[in-house]
Amino acid sequence: MTDAPTVAAGAPHEGETRRDFLLIATSAVGAVGTALAIWPLIHQMNPAADVLALSSTEVDLSPIEVGQSITVVWRGKPVFIRRRTAKEIARAKADDASDLPDPQPDSERVQKPEWLILVGVCTHLGCIPLGQRATEPRGDFGGWFCPCHGSHYDTSGRIRKGPAPENLAVPKYVFVTDTKIKIG
Amino acid sequence: MTSPTWNNPVVKWIEYRLPVFSFTQDHLIDYPTPKNLNYWWNFGSLAGITLTIMIVTGIVLAMHYTPHVDYAFESVERIMRDVNYGWLIRYVHMNGGSMFFAVVYIHIFRGLYYGSYKAPREMLWIIGIIILLTMMATAFLGYVLPWGQMSFWAATVITNMFSAFPLIGEPIVTWLWGGFSVDNPTLNRFFSLHYLLPFVIFALVFLHLWALHVHHSNNPLGIDTKGPQDTIPFHPYYTIKDLFGLGVFMLVFLGFVFFAPNFFVEPDNYIKANPMQTPTHIVPEWYLTPFYAILRAITFDIWFIPAKLIGVIAMFGSVLILVLVPWLDTSKVRSARYRPIYKQVYWFFLIDCIVLGWVGFNSPDAMFMGAVSFLRIGQVATAYYFLHLLVVLPVLGKLERPRSPPESISAAVTKDSDTVTEAA
């Protein structure tokens, strides 16, 4: 008897009531609203406009001799530029047929065979492989060697041995002139 | 329990509105504690005290630290050289991290030996594991702040682990960095979170103590308290025992601070971060090396899952699996004192964890005594870690014949057990 007025004000006892509908609708709008409100709080952690603005670098290749490598900074990461010798190019091409963990022919990894351009970050856990200087170890395949966990890369920057799952990445770049590239 | 009464009108006024006085009386003074706790039970309070020391020293360090890639390293050096007592405060904070983990690891292994995780204390245990995970995150974030070579490369290697996940991996890593490599945005957010997480730990510790105070402390016999004859009030008995333990702990802690302040750190972290050069030998702090060893132990793909992803899953899994220990251990008897076989495998497990920690310090390709690579030792130790938790614990609980524990805590020390049962 005591709750008779409230029952009378609502819908019948069985099935969905007006009150159920209002509860579900309110909760749904609240949940979607909360999710939308959270997004800016998550997205603020993604690269900001000024960070994105710094995303291309131009490099003059003319001072680099055959067999020499240089390292430039692009997006805070090292980029390896190696002017490969004829021997290194031949070796990279010959190895196209080898058993590669991440198969890719050398021709797909370079625009001009002489210039090998790679992101110098080991695909295992992000260390910087050695081999840019002639005095540094270049691993079993004449390319680069990562000292952290022992990954060996060949003269095309492909992973050959060790824990890294992928080849060294090739960044997006264009030859602005014959001796100048723009990375990014 | 008798509720005390207070005559001071101010106390009475406050007590009526917010019963802090009776709360303190019930939970810190009269609180009934098993009378047979040994010194291994000191480590909980030591952990709480260490957390407090870390928060206090951390707050004051933040008054002098600059979270910017151009100034972070220099501001830490300024703290060491120019800030009044800065050297002391930083060394206490730096070594305090190691001490915190040492104390917490002992606290966890105490729980494993005496079966403190068993019913009805599962929630207490689970909250403890969540505290451990939060501590690891906090320690990692804090390690990055001085912006030395190890800071930078630890940040790079650890955040890169997330790239192991297919599709979502790369976007997650970019999101964590706030850029395309570990850089200023990364350092800023790490500082923000490093300041936040200790307070999260503090809240979790509160929940941990709440759960503890529902069913009270376990004890070396692993049996329930049966009545007042089995307990003593927390104050003065355990306040004084904890204080004594604190004194001994402080000798060790301050021994490091004053006589070997850099014992636990890698010299490379006194070289400013250089994103263009990786140190030849990257190692985490000692308290994370067992997990690092597990990460590196996986060098083989399983079906289509790459080794890198399995390594990351195994590493996180090695901590998360501890949440299931109350159910993996099928034995009804809590304390290892009455479990003749568990008592032995327990020590194997402890040794296994120490071996993992030692492997994590060494390069995987290095050879031990010229005979076996650290990688191989790490793989065997990793296998045994999971074998112990997933196979030995459940099977042993079914097969082992435990000895019968005494009827009650007081019965264990009194000949005339009749009077005890009567009193209960």
XYZ file of C-alpha atoms in Angstrom:
608
model
C 0.000 0.000 0.000
C 2.766 2.408 0.932
C 4.366 2.329 -2.519
C 1.101 2.391 -4.432
C 1.471 6.028 -5.584
C 4.891 5.471 -7.178
C 3.701 2.321 -8.932
C 0.688 4.162 -10.227
C 2.889 6.962 -11.563
C 5.116 4.520 -13.504
C 4.376 1.903 -16.123
C 3.085 -1.627 -15.441
C 5.170 -4.092 -13.382
C 6.177 -6.502 -16.155
C 8.515 -5.844 -19.059
C 10.414 -2.635 -19.730
C 9.284 0.428 -17.968
C 9.667 4.061 -18.756
C 12.025 4.228 -15.794
C 14.246 1.425 -17.203
C 14.427 3.228 -20.500
C 15.414 6.471 -18.819
C 18.086 4.683 -16.768
C 19.620 2.985 -19.813
C 19.454 6.100 -21.958
C 21.019 8.264 -19.250
C 23.785 5.736 -18.606
C 24.535 5.419 -22.329
C 24.732 9.165 -22.868
C 26.848 9.472 -19.732
C 29.227 6.725 -20.876
C 29.658 8.180 -24.361
C 30.108 11.659 -22.925
C 32.756 10.433 -20.496
C 34.582 8.595 -23.288
C 34.589 11.754 -25.426
C 35.833 13.809 -22.505
C 38.663 11.336 -21.856
C 39.955 11.418 -25.450
C 41.704 14.819 -25.191
C 43.376 13.604 -22.018
C 44.760 10.611 -23.917
C 45.537 12.322 -27.212
C 47.544 15.088 -25.510
C 50.298 12.502 -25.067
C 50.691 11.996 -28.837
C 53.318 14.071 -30.709
C 52.459 17.782 -30.528
C 52.326 20.109 -33.559
C 55.856 21.450 -33.027
C 57.231 17.923 -32.743
C 55.483 16.949 -35.982
C 56.767 20.123 -37.663
C 60.338 18.971 -37.181
C 59.728 15.812 -39.108
C 61.921 16.362 -42.190
C 65.671 16.831 -42.587
C 67.772 17.724 -45.646
C 71.211 16.174 -46.100
C 73.993 17.139 -48.488
C 75.624 13.932 -49.714
C 78.510 15.492 -51.679
C 81.214 15.264 -48.950
C 80.687 11.528 -48.415
C 83.360 9.345 -50.005
C 82.786 5.844 -51.316
C 82.873 3.386 -48.401
C 82.148 6.148 -45.881
C 79.127 6.410 -43.590
C 77.569 9.361 -41.824
C 74.896 9.607 -39.178
C 72.308 12.382 -39.260
C 69.507 13.138 -36.838
C 65.928 12.832 -38.025
C 63.027 13.013 -35.572
C 65.509 12.573 -32.716
C 66.704 9.306 -34.176
C 69.958 8.545 -35.957
C 69.747 7.917 -39.706
C 72.604 5.962 -41.236
C 73.741 7.042 -44.695
C 76.308 4.727 -46.212
C 77.879 5.235 -49.609
C 78.393 1.608 -50.425
C 81.394 0.213 -52.282
C 80.860 -1.926 -55.366
C 81.803 -4.950 -53.281
C 79.185 -4.166 -50.635
C 76.497 -3.694 -53.292
C 77.434 -6.983 -54.917
C 77.337 -8.756 -51.573
C 73.926 -7.280 -50.726
C 72.537 -8.388 -54.090
C 74.083 -11.840 -53.816
C 72.453 -12.251 -50.407
C 68.965 -11.645 -51.850
C 68.852 -15.389 -52.403
C 69.992 -16.277 -48.874
C 67.732 -17.439 -46.098
C 66.588 -14.060 -44.737
C 64.500 -13.744 -41.526
C 62.716 -10.719 -43.031
C 62.978 -11.329 -46.793
C 63.385 -8.269 -48.975
C 65.603 -7.808 -52.055
C 68.286 -5.142 -51.892
C 66.690 -3.326 -54.851
C 63.604 -2.565 -52.750
C 65.704 -1.040 -50.007
C 67.589 1.567 -52.026
C 66.711 4.203 -54.612
C 70.276 4.364 -55.942
C 72.383 1.277 -55.159
C 75.296 3.396 -54.004
C 73.301 5.124 -51.294
C 71.924 3.017 -48.466
C 69.765 5.088 -46.128
C 68.456 3.506 -42.936
C 66.941 4.407 -39.590
C 69.811 3.496 -37.279
C 67.658 1.940 -34.615
C 67.801 -1.782 -33.903
C 64.374 -3.328 -34.476
C 64.773 -5.420 -31.341
C 64.612 -2.936 -28.475
C 65.803 0.319 -29.999
C 69.548 0.404 -29.378
C 71.860 1.972 -31.954
C 73.875 -0.615 -33.869
C 77.625 -0.211 -34.310
C 79.353 -0.183 -37.699
C 79.181 3.430 -38.832
C 82.900 3.884 -38.272
C 85.354 1.577 -39.936
C 86.847 0.803 -36.532
C 83.585 -0.462 -35.093
C 82.433 -4.074 -35.273
C 80.160 -4.672 -38.260
C 78.990 -8.172 -37.347
C 79.225 -11.370 -39.364
C 77.661 -9.870 -42.502
C 79.652 -6.679 -42.967
C 76.815 -4.274 -42.152
C 76.019 -3.351 -38.550
C 76.136 -5.081 -35.205
C 73.929 -4.238 -32.229
C 75.868 -4.651 -28.977
C 72.806 -4.761 -26.713
C 71.476 -8.169 -27.604
C 73.694 -9.256 -30.492
C 71.786 -8.618 -33.729
C 73.773 -8.742 -36.987
C 72.718 -6.721 -40.059
C 74.096 -7.112 -43.597
C 75.261 -4.553 -46.178
C 71.627 -3.882 -47.053
C 70.686 -3.365 -43.386
C 68.758 -6.622 -43.307
C 68.599 -8.686 -40.131
C 70.634 -11.871 -40.531
C 71.309 -13.177 -37.053
C 70.176 -12.378 -33.490
C 66.930 -11.434 -31.728
C 65.817 -8.483 -33.897
C 62.666 -9.436 -35.816
C 62.926 -7.017 -38.754
C 65.351 -5.331 -41.125
C 66.597 -1.846 -40.258
C 63.823 0.478 -41.450
C 64.248 2.550 -44.603
C 62.895 6.052 -43.934
C 60.843 7.922 -46.522
C 63.264 10.103 -48.519
C 63.614 11.791 -51.908
C 66.618 12.921 -53.926
C 66.093 16.686 -54.185
C 69.170 16.910 -56.459
C 71.766 14.266 -57.312
C 73.719 15.070 -54.169
C 70.999 16.132 -51.777
C 68.236 14.142 -50.051
C 65.249 15.123 -47.981
C 64.326 12.628 -45.282
C 60.750 12.549 -44.042
C 37.705 -5.318 22.899
C 37.067 -2.625 25.455
C 36.449 0.813 24.032
C 38.500 3.348 25.905
C 36.916 6.571 27.052
C 38.501 9.987 26.945
C 37.960 12.803 29.381
C 39.594 15.629 27.478
C 36.698 17.691 26.087
C 38.491 18.514 22.833
C 39.241 14.838 22.233
C 35.637 13.976 23.069
C 34.344 16.646 20.695
C 36.482 15.385 17.802
C 35.894 11.715 18.615
C 32.125 12.194 18.425
C 32.428 13.719 14.953
C 35.350 11.760 13.511
C 36.396 8.744 15.600
C 40.119 9.037 14.936
C 41.043 8.346 18.541
C 39.194 5.074 18.854
C 40.424 4.137 15.374
C 44.032 4.642 16.458
C 43.324 2.788 19.701
C 41.766 -0.173 17.845
C 44.209 -0.400 14.954
C 47.570 0.739 16.281
C 47.445 0.188 20.041
C 45.042 -2.540 21.165
C 45.121 -4.240 17.766
C 45.333 -7.960 18.574
C 48.418 -9.451 16.943
C 49.528 -13.092 17.011
C 52.014 -13.421 19.837
C 54.414 -15.635 17.890
C 55.444 -13.322 15.011
C 59.140 -13.629 14.188
C 61.484 -11.039 12.702
C 60.362 -11.790 9.145
C 57.180 -9.936 10.100
C 59.168 -6.716 10.498
C 59.452 -6.150 6.766
C 55.915 -4.899 6.238
C 56.407 -1.953 8.547
C 59.897 -1.405 7.132
C 58.367 -1.166 3.651
C 55.877 1.414 4.907
C 58.615 3.468 6.532
C 60.768 3.274 3.394
C 57.822 4.461 1.282
C 57.479 7.456 3.600
C 61.204 8.224 3.339
C 60.978 8.012 -0.464
C 58.006 10.367 -0.620
C 59.573 12.926 1.725
C 62.984 12.945 0.008
C 61.284 12.892 -3.417
C 59.169 15.936 -2.666
C 62.194 17.971 -1.639
C 64.270 16.773 -4.607
C 61.489 17.963 -6.917
C 62.028 21.453 -5.490
C 65.450 21.523 -7.184
C 65.077 19.246 -10.180
C 64.371 20.517 -13.720
C 62.558 18.083 -16.016
C 64.032 19.281 -19.298
C 66.515 17.414 -21.516
C 68.910 20.385 -21.478
C 68.861 20.858 -17.703
C 67.878 17.581 -16.034
C 71.383 16.121 -15.798
C 72.854 19.464 -14.711
C 70.124 20.064 -12.131
C 70.874 16.687 -10.542
C 74.578 17.554 -10.422
C 73.632 20.891 -8.874
C 71.644 19.044 -6.227
C 74.753 16.962 -5.531
C 77.161 19.909 -5.315
C 75.344 23.128 -4.479
C 72.013 22.467 -2.780
C 72.308 22.334 1.022
C 72.430 18.650 1.981
C 71.362 17.887 -1.584
C 73.947 15.090 -1.778
C 72.433 13.462 1.314
C 68.842 13.756 0.208
C 69.582 12.427 -3.267
C 71.691 9.528 -2.002
C 68.946 8.599 0.480
C 66.376 8.684 -2.343
C 68.608 6.772 -4.752
C 69.590 4.027 -2.306
C 66.117 4.116 -0.784
C 64.803 2.677 -4.048
C 67.060 -0.348 -3.703
C 66.221 -0.689 -0.011
C 62.494 -0.499 -0.754
C 62.721 -3.377 -3.208
C 64.972 -5.421 -0.907
C 62.496 -5.045 1.937
C 59.489 -5.781 -0.262
C 61.094 -8.858 -1.820
C 61.829 -10.240 1.642
C 58.251 -9.387 2.643
C 56.915 -11.321 -0.392
C 59.143 -14.337 0.208
C 58.029 -14.309 3.865
C 54.470 -14.568 2.579
C 55.422 -17.415 0.235
C 57.085 -19.386 3.031
C 54.345 -19.051 5.621
C 51.453 -19.245 3.140
C 50.217 -15.772 4.023
C 48.439 -15.549 0.645
C 45.991 -18.354 1.465
C 42.324 -17.945 2.354
C 41.061 -15.621 3.649
C 43.985 -13.327 2.764
C 43.883 -13.541 -1.061
C 42.842 -9.896 -1.517
C 45.657 -8.824 0.780
C 48.116 -10.746 -1.449
C 46.649 -9.446 -4.732
C 46.832 -5.829 -3.567
C 50.433 -6.548 -2.578
C 51.264 -7.719 -6.120
C 49.609 -4.597 -7.549
C 51.787 -2.540 -5.192
C 54.861 -4.384 -6.505
C 53.890 -3.625 -10.114
C 53.294 0.041 -9.300
C 56.642 0.174 -7.501
C 58.382 -1.209 -10.587
C 56.753 1.406 -12.802
C 57.653 4.167 -10.335
C 61.260 3.001 -10.027
C 61.655 2.842 -13.802
C 60.203 6.338 -14.269
C 62.436 7.720 -11.529
C 65.533 6.096 -12.993
C 64.986 8.053 -16.217
C 64.872 11.475 -14.513
C 68.640 12.106 -13.987
C 68.930 11.840 -17.808
C 72.175 9.883 -17.787
C 73.092 7.350 -20.450
C 71.461 4.474 -18.528
C 68.376 6.609 -17.901
C 67.947 7.347 -21.585
C 68.608 3.835 -22.837
C 66.525 2.193 -20.134
C 63.663 4.426 -21.247
C 64.287 3.493 -24.883
C 64.531 -0.252 -24.315
C 61.572 -0.492 -21.927
C 59.208 1.645 -24.020
C 60.247 -0.273 -27.142
C 58.911 -3.439 -25.547
C 55.421 -2.253 -26.399
C 56.370 -2.243 -30.087
C 56.287 -6.044 -29.832
C 52.494 -5.992 -29.980
C 51.248 -6.274 -33.561
C 49.442 -3.280 -35.133
C 48.893 -1.307 -31.929
C 52.547 -1.561 -30.863
C 54.043 1.325 -32.853
C 51.217 3.826 -32.117
C 51.496 2.951 -28.408
C 55.241 3.622 -28.397
C 54.798 6.977 -30.188
C 52.051 7.842 -27.715
C 54.283 6.962 -24.746
C 57.124 9.069 -26.166
C 55.078 12.021 -27.356
C 57.388 12.066 -30.369
C 59.424 9.729 -32.514
C 62.087 8.930 -29.949
C 62.631 9.334 -26.212
C 62.936 13.102 -25.884
C 61.808 16.121 -23.880
C 58.070 15.274 -23.947
C 58.948 11.810 -22.617
C 61.028 13.229 -19.770
C 58.258 15.661 -18.819
C 55.557 13.026 -18.558
C 57.862 10.630 -16.765
C 58.470 13.275 -14.119
C 54.747 13.933 -13.775
C 53.974 10.238 -13.369
C 56.934 9.588 -11.095
C 55.521 12.194 -8.753
C 52.020 10.738 -8.975
C 52.583 7.005 -8.550
C 54.005 7.029 -4.992
C 50.700 8.486 -3.827
C 48.888 5.733 -5.711
C 51.132 3.277 -3.853
C 50.230 5.031 -0.619
C 46.529 4.525 -1.351
C 47.163 0.878 -2.263
C 49.078 0.404 0.993
C 46.026 1.740 2.801
C 43.887 -0.927 1.080
C 46.566 -3.525 1.858
C 46.375 -2.626 5.569
C 42.597 -2.539 5.476
C 42.530 -6.079 4.092
C 45.150 -7.066 6.680
C 43.078 -5.714 9.543
C 39.983 -7.652 8.460
C 41.496 -11.086 9.075
C 44.623 -9.984 10.945
C 48.207 -11.138 10.495
C 49.169 -14.654 9.565
C 51.881 -16.130 11.782
C 54.783 -18.597 11.544
C 52.507 -21.535 12.454
C 50.065 -20.573 9.711
C 47.039 -21.310 11.941
C 44.206 -19.000 12.910
C 44.247 -17.226 16.248
C 41.675 -18.845 18.528
C 41.222 -16.153 21.126
C 42.853 -13.586 23.385
C 45.366 -16.142 24.712
C 46.902 -16.283 21.209
C 47.373 -12.550 20.752
C 49.114 -9.591 22.287
C 48.327 -5.923 21.707
C 50.266 -4.286 18.885
C 51.476 -1.562 21.231
C 53.890 -1.790 22.960
C 54.922 -5.295 21.895
C 55.201 -4.884 18.138
C 55.819 -1.146 18.042
C 58.986 -1.805 20.020
C 59.928 -4.857 17.950
C 59.385 -2.910 14.717
C 61.466 -0.034 16.096
C 64.326 -2.377 16.902
C 64.135 -3.809 13.376
C 64.080 -0.275 12.017
C 67.323 0.451 13.845
C 69.034 -2.546 12.260
C 67.605 -1.672 8.845
C 68.828 1.907 9.148
C 72.370 0.670 9.849
C 72.320 -1.122 6.509
C 70.501 1.651 4.614
C 72.670 4.485 5.922
C 75.731 2.261 5.589
C 75.153 2.378 1.846
C 74.224 6.059 1.853
C 77.385 7.148 3.664
C 79.975 4.554 2.695
C 78.963 3.165 -0.716
C 76.364 5.531 -2.141
C 76.931 4.436 -5.725
C 77.047 0.722 -4.969
C 73.809 -0.006 -6.828
C 74.187 2.299 -9.831
C 75.940 1.936 -13.162
C 78.797 4.416 -13.717
C 77.372 5.126 -17.199
C 74.518 7.008 -15.597
C 76.966 9.770 -14.701
C 77.406 10.389 -18.429
C 74.770 12.700 -19.840
C 72.226 11.050 -22.140
C 73.366 10.780 -25.746
C 70.625 9.656 -28.153
C 73.254 8.925 -30.817
C 75.239 6.392 -28.821
C 74.117 3.285 -26.977
C 76.299 2.137 -24.072
C 77.859 -1.227 -24.834
C 76.298 -2.947 -21.861
C 72.771 -1.997 -20.812
C 71.577 -3.407 -17.502
C 68.608 -2.427 -15.369
C 68.849 -1.886 -11.628
C 69.372 -5.101 -9.650
C 65.738 -5.342 -8.552
C 64.580 -5.624 -12.151
C 67.298 -7.950 -13.484
C 65.338 -11.190 -12.839
C 62.571 -9.922 -15.115
C 65.096 -8.661 -17.664
C 66.601 -12.166 -17.726
C 63.149 -13.629 -18.448
C 62.637 -11.105 -21.261
C 65.891 -12.090 -22.903
C 65.499 -15.832 -22.319
C 62.960 -16.123 -25.129
C 64.950 -16.277 -28.367
C 62.659 -18.562 -30.342
C 59.358 -18.012 -32.155
C 56.364 -20.125 -31.177
C 54.162 -20.737 -34.243
C 53.488 -17.319 -35.676
C 54.265 -15.411 -32.465
C 57.665 -13.697 -32.706
C 60.240 -14.226 -29.962
C 60.202 -10.549 -29.011
C 56.486 -10.630 -28.215
C 56.759 -13.879 -26.251
C 59.638 -12.392 -24.276
C 57.553 -9.370 -23.336
C 54.558 -11.535 -22.435
C 56.768 -13.854 -20.351
C 58.249 -10.898 -18.502
C 54.927 -9.268 -17.610
C 53.452 -12.728 -17.023
C 56.148 -13.554 -14.483
C 54.815 -10.820 -12.194
C 51.115 -11.100 -13.012
C 51.100 -14.858 -12.437
C 51.819 -14.172 -8.760
C 48.236 -12.937 -8.467
C 47.118 -16.550 -9.027
C 49.396 -18.073 -6.384
C 46.578 -18.399 -3.784
C 44.793 -20.729 -6.210
C 47.838 -22.388 -7.751
C 48.919 -23.568 -4.299
C 46.347 -26.252 -3.582
C 47.622 -27.179 -0.119
C 45.292 -26.425 2.774
C 48.220 -26.031 5.172
C 49.605 -22.507 5.210
C 53.013 -22.614 6.864
C 55.956 -24.381 5.186
C 56.893 -25.573 8.694
C 54.318 -28.315 8.310
C 54.968 -29.003 4.620
C 58.133 -31.154 4.421
C 58.461 -31.065 0.612
C 57.272 -27.508 -0.017
C 59.841 -26.377 2.533
C 62.554 -27.637 0.162
C 61.131 -26.546 -3.201
C 60.609 -23.105 -1.669
C 64.367 -22.699 -1.385
C 64.847 -23.936 -4.959
C 62.447 -21.260 -6.099
C 64.260 -18.565 -4.116
C 67.612 -19.679 -5.550
C 66.045 -19.725 -9.023
C 64.966 -16.090 -8.630
C 68.469 -15.120 -7.473
C 69.977 -16.950 -10.468
C 67.630 -15.024 -12.776
C 68.756 -11.787 -11.158
C 72.398 -12.714 -11.686
C 71.799 -13.736 -15.326
C 70.060 -10.410 -15.951
C 73.282 -8.615 -15.020
C 75.331 -10.445 -17.626
C 75.421 -10.265 -21.385
C 73.452 -13.238 -22.794
C 76.357 -14.198 -25.057
C 78.868 -14.233 -22.216
C 79.968 -17.643 -20.996
C 79.840 -18.770 -17.374
C 83.123 -20.512 -16.461
C 83.667 -20.911 -20.196
C 81.146 -23.745 -20.293
C 77.598 -22.471 -20.631
C 76.190 -19.195 -21.906
C 74.216 -16.929 -19.625
C 71.439 -17.174 -22.170
C 71.148 -20.926 -21.556
C 71.237 -20.504 -17.764
C 68.550 -17.841 -18.096
C 66.374 -20.146 -20.187
C 66.611 -22.991 -17.676
C 65.934 -20.625 -14.767
C 62.957 -19.069 -16.591
C 61.523 -22.515 -17.304
C 61.895 -23.465 -13.655
C 60.280 -20.207 -12.507
C 57.099 -21.010 -14.398
C 57.346 -24.721 -13.651
C 57.413 -24.015 -9.915
C 54.361 -21.768 -10.022
C 52.276 -23.589 -12.625
C 53.119 -27.231 -11.940
C 54.957 -27.775 -8.663
C 52.619 -25.675 -6.497
C 49.316 -27.271 -7.684
C 50.632 -30.846 -7.825
C 52.513 -30.680 -4.538
C 49.413 -29.524 -2.680
C 47.665 -32.729 -3.768
C 50.522 -35.196 -3.255
C 52.322 -33.917 -0.194
C 51.399 -35.285 3.240
C 51.663 -32.329 5.572
C 52.451 -32.736 9.261
C 49.639 -31.594 11.518
C 50.038 -28.066 12.821
C 49.399 -27.480 16.543
C 45.857 -26.812 17.688
C 46.501 -23.207 18.545
C 49.315 -20.708 18.927
C 49.328 -21.037 22.702
C 48.990 -24.829 22.525
C 52.274 -24.883 20.624
C 54.072 -23.489 23.667
C 52.021 -24.754 26.605
C 51.855 -28.376 27.700
C 48.378 -28.107 29.116
C 46.407 -27.544 25.964
C 43.060 -28.255 27.700
C 42.965 -24.909 29.430
C 43.690 -23.239 26.126
C 40.800 -24.782 24.266
C 38.559 -23.963 27.183
C 39.580 -20.350 27.165
C 38.882 -20.142 23.453
